[in-house]
Short mmCIF file of C-alpha atoms in Angstrom, two decimals:
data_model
loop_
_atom_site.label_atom_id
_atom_site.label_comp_id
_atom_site.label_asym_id
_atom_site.label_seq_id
_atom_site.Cartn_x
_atom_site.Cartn_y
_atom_site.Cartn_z
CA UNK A 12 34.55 22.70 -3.61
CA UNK A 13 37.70 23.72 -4.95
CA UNK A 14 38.86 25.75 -1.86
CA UNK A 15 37.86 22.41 0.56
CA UNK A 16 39.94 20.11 -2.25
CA UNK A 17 42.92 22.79 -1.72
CA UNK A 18 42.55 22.46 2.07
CA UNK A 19 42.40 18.58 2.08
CA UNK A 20 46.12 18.75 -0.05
CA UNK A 21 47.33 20.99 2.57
CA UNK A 22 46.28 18.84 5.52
CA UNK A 23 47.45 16.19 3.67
CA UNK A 24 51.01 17.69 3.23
CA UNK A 25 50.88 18.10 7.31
CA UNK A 26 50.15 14.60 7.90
CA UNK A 27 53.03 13.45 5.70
CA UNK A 28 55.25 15.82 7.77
CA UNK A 29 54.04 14.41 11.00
CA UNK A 30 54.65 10.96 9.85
CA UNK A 31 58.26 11.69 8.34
CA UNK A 32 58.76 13.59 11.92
CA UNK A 33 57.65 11.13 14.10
CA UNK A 34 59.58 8.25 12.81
CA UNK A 35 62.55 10.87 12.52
CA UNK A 36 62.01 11.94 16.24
CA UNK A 37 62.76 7.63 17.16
CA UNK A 38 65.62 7.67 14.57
CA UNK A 39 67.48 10.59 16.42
CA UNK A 40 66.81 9.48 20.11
CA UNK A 41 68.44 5.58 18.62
CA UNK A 42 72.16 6.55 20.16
CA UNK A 43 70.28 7.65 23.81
CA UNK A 44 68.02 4.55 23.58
CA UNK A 45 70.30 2.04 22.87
CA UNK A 46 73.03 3.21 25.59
CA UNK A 47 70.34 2.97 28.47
CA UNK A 48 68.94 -0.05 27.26
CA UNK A 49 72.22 -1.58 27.24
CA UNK A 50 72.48 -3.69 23.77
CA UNK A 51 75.45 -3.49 20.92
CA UNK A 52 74.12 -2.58 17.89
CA UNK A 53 73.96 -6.03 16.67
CA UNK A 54 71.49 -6.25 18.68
CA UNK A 55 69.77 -3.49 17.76
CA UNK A 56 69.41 -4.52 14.33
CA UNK A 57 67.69 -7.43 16.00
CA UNK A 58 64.81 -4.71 17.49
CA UNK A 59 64.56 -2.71 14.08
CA UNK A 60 63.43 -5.79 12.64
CA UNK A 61 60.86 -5.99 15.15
CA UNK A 62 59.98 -2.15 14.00
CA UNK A 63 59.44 -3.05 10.57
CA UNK A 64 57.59 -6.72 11.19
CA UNK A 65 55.10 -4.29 13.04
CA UNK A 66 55.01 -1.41 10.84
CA UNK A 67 54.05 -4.30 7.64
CA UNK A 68 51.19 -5.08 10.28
CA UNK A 69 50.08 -1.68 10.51
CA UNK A 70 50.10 -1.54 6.99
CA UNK A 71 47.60 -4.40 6.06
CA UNK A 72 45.42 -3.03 9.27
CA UNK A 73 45.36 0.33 8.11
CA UNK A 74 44.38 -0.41 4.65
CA UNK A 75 41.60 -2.60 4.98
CA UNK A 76 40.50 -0.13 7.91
CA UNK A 77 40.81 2.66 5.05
CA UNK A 78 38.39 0.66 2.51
CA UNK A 79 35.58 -0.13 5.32
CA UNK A 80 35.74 3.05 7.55
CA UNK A 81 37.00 5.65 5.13
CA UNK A 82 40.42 7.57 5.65
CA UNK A 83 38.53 10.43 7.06
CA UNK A 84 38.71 8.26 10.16
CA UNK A 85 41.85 6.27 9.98
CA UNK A 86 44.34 8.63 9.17
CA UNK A 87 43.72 11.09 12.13
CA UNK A 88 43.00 7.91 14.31
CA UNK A 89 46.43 6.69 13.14
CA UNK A 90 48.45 9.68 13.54
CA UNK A 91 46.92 9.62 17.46
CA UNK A 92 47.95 6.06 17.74
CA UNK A 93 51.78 6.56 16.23
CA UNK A 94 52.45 9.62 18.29
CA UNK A 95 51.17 8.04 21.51
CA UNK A 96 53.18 5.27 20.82
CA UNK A 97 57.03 6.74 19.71
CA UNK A 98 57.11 7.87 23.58
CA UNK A 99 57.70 4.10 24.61
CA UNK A 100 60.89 3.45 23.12
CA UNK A 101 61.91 6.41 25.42
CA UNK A 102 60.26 4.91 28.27
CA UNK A 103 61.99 1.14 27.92
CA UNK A 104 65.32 -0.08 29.94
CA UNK A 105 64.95 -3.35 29.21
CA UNK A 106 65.51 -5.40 26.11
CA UNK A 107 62.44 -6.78 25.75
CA UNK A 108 60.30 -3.74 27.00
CA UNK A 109 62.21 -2.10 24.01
CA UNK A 110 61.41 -4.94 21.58
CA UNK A 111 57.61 -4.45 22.60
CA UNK A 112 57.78 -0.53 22.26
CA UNK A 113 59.20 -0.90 18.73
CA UNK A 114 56.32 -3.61 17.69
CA UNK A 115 53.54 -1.16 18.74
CA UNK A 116 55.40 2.09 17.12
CA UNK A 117 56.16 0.22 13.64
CA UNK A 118 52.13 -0.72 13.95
CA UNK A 119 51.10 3.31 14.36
CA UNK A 120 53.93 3.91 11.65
CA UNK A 121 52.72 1.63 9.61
CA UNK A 122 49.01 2.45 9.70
CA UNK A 123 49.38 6.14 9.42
CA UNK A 124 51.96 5.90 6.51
CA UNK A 125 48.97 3.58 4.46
CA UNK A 126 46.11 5.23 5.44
CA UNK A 127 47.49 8.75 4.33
CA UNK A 128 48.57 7.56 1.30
CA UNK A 129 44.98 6.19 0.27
CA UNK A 130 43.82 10.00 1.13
CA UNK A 131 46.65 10.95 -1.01
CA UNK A 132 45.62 9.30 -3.97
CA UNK A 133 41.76 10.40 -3.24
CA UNK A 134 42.79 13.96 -3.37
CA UNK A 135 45.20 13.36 -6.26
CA UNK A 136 41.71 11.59 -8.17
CA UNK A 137 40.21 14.81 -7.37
CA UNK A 138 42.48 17.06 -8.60
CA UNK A 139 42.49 15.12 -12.14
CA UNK A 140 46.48 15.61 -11.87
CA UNK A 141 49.31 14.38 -10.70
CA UNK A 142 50.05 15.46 -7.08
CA UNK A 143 51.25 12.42 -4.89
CA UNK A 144 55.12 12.63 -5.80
CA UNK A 145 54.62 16.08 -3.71
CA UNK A 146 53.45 14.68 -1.12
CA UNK A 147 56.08 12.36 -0.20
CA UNK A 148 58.51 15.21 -0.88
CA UNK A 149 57.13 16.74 2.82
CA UNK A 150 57.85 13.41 3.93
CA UNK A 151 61.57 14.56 3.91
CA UNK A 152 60.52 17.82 5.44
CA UNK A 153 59.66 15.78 8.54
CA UNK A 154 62.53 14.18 8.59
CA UNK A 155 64.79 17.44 8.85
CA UNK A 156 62.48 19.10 11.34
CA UNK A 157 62.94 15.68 13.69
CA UNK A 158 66.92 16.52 13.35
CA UNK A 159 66.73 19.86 14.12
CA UNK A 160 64.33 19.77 16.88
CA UNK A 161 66.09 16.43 18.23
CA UNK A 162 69.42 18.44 18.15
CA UNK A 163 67.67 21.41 19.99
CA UNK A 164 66.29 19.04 23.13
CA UNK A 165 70.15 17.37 23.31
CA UNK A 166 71.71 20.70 23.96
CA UNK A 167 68.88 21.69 26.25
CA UNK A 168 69.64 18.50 28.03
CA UNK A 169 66.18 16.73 27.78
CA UNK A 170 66.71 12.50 28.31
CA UNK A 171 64.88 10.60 25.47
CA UNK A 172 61.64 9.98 27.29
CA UNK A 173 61.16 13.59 27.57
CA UNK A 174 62.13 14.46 23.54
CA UNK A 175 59.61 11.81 22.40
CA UNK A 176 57.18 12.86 24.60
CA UNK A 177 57.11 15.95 23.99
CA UNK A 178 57.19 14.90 19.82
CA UNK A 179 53.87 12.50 21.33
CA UNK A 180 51.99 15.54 22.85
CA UNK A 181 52.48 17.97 19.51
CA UNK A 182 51.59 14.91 17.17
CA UNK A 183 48.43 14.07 18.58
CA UNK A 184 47.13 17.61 18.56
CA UNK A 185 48.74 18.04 15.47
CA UNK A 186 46.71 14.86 14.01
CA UNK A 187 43.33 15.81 15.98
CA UNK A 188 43.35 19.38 14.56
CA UNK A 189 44.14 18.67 10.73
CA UNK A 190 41.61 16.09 10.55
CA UNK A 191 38.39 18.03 9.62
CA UNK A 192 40.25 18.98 6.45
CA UNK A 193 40.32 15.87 5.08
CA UNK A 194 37.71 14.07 2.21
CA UNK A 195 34.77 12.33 3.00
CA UNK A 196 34.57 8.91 2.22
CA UNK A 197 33.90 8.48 -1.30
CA UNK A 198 30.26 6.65 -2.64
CA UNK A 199 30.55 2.97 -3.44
CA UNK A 200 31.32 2.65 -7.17
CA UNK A 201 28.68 1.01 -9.44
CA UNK A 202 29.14 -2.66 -9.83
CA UNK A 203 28.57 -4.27 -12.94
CA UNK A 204 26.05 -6.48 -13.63
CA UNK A 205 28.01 -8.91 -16.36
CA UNK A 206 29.20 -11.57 -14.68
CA UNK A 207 32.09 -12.31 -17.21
CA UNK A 208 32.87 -8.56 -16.59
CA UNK A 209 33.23 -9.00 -13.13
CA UNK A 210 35.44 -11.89 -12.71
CA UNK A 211 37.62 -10.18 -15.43
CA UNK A 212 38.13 -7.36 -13.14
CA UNK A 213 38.88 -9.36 -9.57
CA UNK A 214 41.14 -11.71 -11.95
CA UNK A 215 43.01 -8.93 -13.58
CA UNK A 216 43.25 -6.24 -10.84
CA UNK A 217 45.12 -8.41 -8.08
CA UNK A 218 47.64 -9.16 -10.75
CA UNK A 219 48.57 -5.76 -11.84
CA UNK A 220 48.41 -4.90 -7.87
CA UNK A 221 51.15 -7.54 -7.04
CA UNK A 222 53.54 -6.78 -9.80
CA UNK A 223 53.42 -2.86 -8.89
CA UNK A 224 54.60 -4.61 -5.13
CA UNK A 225 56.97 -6.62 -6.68
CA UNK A 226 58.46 -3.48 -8.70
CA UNK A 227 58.24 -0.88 -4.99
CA UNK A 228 59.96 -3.82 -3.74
CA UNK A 229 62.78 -3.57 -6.28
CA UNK A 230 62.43 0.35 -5.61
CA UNK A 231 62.47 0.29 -2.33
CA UNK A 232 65.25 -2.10 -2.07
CA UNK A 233 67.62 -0.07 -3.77
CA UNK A 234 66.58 3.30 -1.80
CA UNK A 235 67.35 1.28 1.85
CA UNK A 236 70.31 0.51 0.44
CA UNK A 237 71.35 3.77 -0.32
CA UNK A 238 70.37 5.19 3.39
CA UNK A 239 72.78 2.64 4.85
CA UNK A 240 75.68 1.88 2.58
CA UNK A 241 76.21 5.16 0.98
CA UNK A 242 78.65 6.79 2.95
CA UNK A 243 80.63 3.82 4.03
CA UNK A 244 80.93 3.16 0.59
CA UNK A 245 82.57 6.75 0.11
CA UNK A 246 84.59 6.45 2.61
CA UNK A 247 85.80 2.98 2.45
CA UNK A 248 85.96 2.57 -1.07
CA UNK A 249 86.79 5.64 -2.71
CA UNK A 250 89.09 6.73 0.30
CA UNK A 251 86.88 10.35 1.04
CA UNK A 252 87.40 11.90 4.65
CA UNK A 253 84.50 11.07 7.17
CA UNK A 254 83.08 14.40 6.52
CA UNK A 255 83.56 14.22 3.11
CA UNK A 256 81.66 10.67 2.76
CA UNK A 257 78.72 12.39 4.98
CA UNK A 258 77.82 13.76 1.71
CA UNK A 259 76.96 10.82 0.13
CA UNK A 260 73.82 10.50 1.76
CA UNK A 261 73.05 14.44 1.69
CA UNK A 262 73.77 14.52 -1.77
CA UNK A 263 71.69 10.87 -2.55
CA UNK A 264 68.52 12.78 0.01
CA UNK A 265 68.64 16.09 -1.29
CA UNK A 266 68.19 15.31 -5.32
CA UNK A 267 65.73 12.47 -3.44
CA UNK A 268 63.69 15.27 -2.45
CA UNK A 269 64.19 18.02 -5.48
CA UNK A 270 62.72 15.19 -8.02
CA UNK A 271 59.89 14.63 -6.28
CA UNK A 272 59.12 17.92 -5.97
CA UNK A 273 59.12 17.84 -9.84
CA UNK A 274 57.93 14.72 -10.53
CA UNK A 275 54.51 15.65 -10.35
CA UNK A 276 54.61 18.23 -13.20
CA UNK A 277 56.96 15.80 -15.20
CA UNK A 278 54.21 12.97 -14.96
CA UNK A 279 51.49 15.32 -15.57
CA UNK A 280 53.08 16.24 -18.81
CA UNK A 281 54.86 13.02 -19.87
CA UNK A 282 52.91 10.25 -18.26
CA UNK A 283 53.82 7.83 -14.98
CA UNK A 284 55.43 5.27 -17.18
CA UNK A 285 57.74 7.71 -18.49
CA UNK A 286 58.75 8.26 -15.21
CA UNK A 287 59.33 4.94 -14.09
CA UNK A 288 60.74 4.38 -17.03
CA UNK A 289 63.11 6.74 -17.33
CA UNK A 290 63.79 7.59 -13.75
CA UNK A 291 64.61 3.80 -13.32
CA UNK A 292 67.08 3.82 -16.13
CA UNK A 293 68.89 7.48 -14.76
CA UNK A 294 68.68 5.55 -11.48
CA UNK A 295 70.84 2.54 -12.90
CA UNK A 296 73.16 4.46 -14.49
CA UNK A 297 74.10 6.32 -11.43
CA UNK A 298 74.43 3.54 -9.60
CA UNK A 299 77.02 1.90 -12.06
CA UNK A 300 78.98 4.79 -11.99
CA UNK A 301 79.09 4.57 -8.30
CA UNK A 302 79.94 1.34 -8.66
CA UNK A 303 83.20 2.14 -11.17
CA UNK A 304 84.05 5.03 -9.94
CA UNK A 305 87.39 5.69 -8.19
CA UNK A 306 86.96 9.49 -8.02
CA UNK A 307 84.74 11.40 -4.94
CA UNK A 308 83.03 13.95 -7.16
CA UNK A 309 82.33 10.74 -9.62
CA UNK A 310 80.73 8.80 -6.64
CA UNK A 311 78.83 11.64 -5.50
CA UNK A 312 77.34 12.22 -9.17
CA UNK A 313 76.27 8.45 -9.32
CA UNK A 314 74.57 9.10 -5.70
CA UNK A 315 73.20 12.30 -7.09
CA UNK A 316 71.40 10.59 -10.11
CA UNK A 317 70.93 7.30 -8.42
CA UNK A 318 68.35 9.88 -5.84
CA UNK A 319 66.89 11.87 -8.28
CA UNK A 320 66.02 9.02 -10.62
CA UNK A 321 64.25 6.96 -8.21
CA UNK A 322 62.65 10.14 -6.77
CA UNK A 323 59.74 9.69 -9.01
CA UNK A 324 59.08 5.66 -8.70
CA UNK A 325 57.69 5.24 -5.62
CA UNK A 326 54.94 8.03 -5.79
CA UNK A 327 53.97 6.71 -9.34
CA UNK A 328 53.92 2.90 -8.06
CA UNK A 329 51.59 4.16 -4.68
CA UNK A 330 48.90 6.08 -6.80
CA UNK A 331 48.42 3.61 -9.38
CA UNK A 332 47.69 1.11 -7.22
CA UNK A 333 45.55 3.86 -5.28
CA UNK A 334 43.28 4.14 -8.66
CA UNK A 335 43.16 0.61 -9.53
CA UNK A 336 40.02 -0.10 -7.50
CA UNK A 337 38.91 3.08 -5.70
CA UNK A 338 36.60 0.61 -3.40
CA UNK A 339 39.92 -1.11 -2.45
CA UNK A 340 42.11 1.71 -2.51
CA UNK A 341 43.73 1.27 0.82
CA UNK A 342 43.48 -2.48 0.71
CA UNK A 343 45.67 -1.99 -2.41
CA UNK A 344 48.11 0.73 -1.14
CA UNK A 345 48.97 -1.66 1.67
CA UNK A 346 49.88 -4.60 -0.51
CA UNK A 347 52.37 -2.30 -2.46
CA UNK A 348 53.41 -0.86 0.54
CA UNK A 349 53.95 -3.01 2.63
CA UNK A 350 55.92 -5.59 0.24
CA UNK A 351 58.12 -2.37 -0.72
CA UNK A 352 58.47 -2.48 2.63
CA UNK A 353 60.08 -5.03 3.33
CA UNK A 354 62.54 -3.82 0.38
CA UNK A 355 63.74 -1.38 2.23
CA UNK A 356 64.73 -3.21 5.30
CA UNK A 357 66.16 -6.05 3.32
CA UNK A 358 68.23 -3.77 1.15
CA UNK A 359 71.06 -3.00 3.72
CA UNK A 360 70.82 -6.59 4.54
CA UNK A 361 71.33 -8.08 1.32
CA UNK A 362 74.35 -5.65 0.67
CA UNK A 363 75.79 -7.02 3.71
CA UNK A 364 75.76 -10.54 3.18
CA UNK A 365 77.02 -9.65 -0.75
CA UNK A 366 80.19 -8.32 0.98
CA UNK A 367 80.95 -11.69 1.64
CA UNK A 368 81.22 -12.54 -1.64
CA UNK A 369 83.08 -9.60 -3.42
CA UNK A 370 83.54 -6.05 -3.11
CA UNK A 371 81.09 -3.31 -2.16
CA UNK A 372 81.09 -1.51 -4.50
CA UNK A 373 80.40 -4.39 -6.64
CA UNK A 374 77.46 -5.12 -4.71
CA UNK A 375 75.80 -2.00 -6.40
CA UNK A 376 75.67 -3.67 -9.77
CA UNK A 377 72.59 -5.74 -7.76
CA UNK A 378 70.99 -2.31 -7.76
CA UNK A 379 71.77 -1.52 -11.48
CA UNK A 380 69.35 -4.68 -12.32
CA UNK A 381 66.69 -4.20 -10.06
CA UNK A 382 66.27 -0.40 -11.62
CA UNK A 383 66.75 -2.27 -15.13
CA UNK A 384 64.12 -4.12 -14.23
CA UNK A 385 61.51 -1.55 -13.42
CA UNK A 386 62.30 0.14 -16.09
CA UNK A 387 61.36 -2.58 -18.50
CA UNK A 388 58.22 -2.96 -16.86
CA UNK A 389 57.00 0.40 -15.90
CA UNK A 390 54.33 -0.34 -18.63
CA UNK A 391 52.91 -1.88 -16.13
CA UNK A 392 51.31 1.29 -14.86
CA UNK A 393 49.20 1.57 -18.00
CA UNK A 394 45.34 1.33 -16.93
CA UNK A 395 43.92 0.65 -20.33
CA UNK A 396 41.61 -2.65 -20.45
CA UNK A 397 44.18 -4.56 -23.21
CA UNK A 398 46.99 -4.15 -20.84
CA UNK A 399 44.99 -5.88 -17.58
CA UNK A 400 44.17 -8.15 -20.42
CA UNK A 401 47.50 -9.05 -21.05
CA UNK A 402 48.79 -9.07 -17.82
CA UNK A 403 46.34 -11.60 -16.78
CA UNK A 404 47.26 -13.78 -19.42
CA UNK A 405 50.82 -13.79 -18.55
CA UNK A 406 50.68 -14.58 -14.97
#
């Protein structure tokens, strides 16, 4: 048992990389599509949005597809479905054959990133430990090996059709072969046979479930802010050199990555709402500083913490709502998901339109609050029966 649990985290791992590669493979081929295509980038803002409408879709498919099927099934089905499907970005040169190839990626995307997040938190309930901040560490990983292996096909002189397909042909048999590693479907758990019991628990657990979203979409807000406004904000603001202001985002990514790799063993030890908790608040004090700061290696400290505080959030916010109801585990996972989600493509977007109203650097105080806020209610992620209690009563 314990050597089949080891090989379900390591498959798991893979299909976390292939995800985090595949949507990295679309990310670097952007520049090639959007030239033959033939839109500004205006209006290619316009498409992503169609990317993310679909990948929420994916999301709410995938999870309820997760509950009834098991992800034994789903996740290798989606990572079939979202490689087959980055090749037609690469295939479009119209507008609206782009729009279309976007909808149907963001729906793979979306499905695969829920489904193996449900089969992260049912390995993580079999280890007895905390192991799911790890796993969206190799997320990351993904993301570099798209870069590198999207710079390699540019200098070789491959178009973008031929770079994504190629990306297509090594994800499916990447997602066909790791797929008899993975955990059975687990049994149905017992249902109780007190009535009062019951409606407690279908009262209660939605609740808790929708104020974890509400807190990944604060999260998740702040990180898609970060991806898109953190080196024009060096550069603009603080007056850094273009390659100086690159590391904005290297610096924000890399302690991104090195605090999930910890957080794991820090929650283990310390507990998930010390990590929201605490992460939260090192992740609004960054933030301020970036927000005050006139100096570069001051900015680049605030974008240091501002990463490796809200390393840790995410993971935390996904499993809990993973072992709320292990019969709707993946139902769950998608409503945190997918509402944090949509926090991380409104986060550049409500930066934007902020800028109209005062400076942006000033914008980051926004930021400061939302982490504020999760940290005040990262008790949230207690499980005990007088918290659902009380969180039932509130709402």
């Amino acid at each position: 048992m314990k050597r089949t649990l080891r090989v379900s985290r390591v498959v798991t791992f893979v299909y976390f990389v292939l995800n985090g590669m595949l949507l990295g493979m679309w990310v670097v081929q952007i520049p090639a599509v959007e030239e033959r295509v033939g839109i500004s980038h205006a209006a290619l803002g316009g498409f992503l949005v169609l990317l993310g409408a679909g990948a929420f879709a994916g999301m709410q498919v995938g999870g309820r597809l997760s509950d009834r099927l098991g992800t034994r099934t789903v996740v290798p089905a989606a990572g079939v479905l979202c490689s087959l499907t980055l090749v037609l970005p690469g295939l479009a040169h119209e507008p609206w054959a782009l729009g279309a190839a976007l909808l149907v990626f963001g729906f793979g995307n979306g499905t695969l990133d829920v489904s193996m997040n449900a089969h992260a938190v049912q390995v993580e309930k079999a280890y007895e430990r905390p192991v799911m901040s790890a796993f969206h560490a190799t997320f990351s990983v993904g993301g570099v090996l798209a870069a590198l292996a999207g710079a390699v096909a540019i200098d070789i002189g491959w178009n973008a059709a031929t770079t994504l397909g190629a990306a297509a042909g090594a994800g499916v048999i990447i997602a066909l072969a790791s797929a008899r590693g993975l955990l059975p479907a687990e049994p149905p758990a017992p249902v109780s046979d007190t009535e009062g019991e019951s409606e407690t628990r279908n009262r209660s657990v939605p609740t808790r479930i929708w104020l974890l979203a509400v807190l990944a979409l604060l999260i998740m807000l702040c990180e898609g802010a970060a991806n898109d406004w953190s080196v024009l904000h060096l550069k603009t603001v603080v007056g850094a050199p273009e390659s100086t202001a690159a590391f904005a985002y290297g610096t924000y990514a890399a302690t991104m990555t090195i605090g999930r790799l910890l957080a794991d063993r820090i929650s283990a030890r310390f507990g998930p709402v010390a990590v929201l908790r605490y992460g939260s608040a090192l992740a609004a004090a960054g933030i301020t500083v970036v927000a005050f700061s006139p100096w570069v290696w001051a900015a680049l400290t605030g974008w240091a913490l501002f990463g490796f505080g809200l390393s840790g959030c995410i993971p935390q916010l996904f499993s809990a709502a993973g072992h709320a109801d292990p019969a709707a585990a993946g139902t769950n996972v998608s409503r945190v998901a997918g509402l944090g989600y949509i926090g991380m493509l409104a986060g550049p977007a409500v930066i934007g339109w902020l800028t109209h109203l005062t400076a942006l650097n000033h914008t980051f105080l926004l930021l400061t609050l939302f982490c504020a806020t999760a940290a005040a209610a990262a008790g949230v992620l207690r499980r005990s029966p007088e918290r659902s209690r009380v969180v039932e009563v509130a709402s």
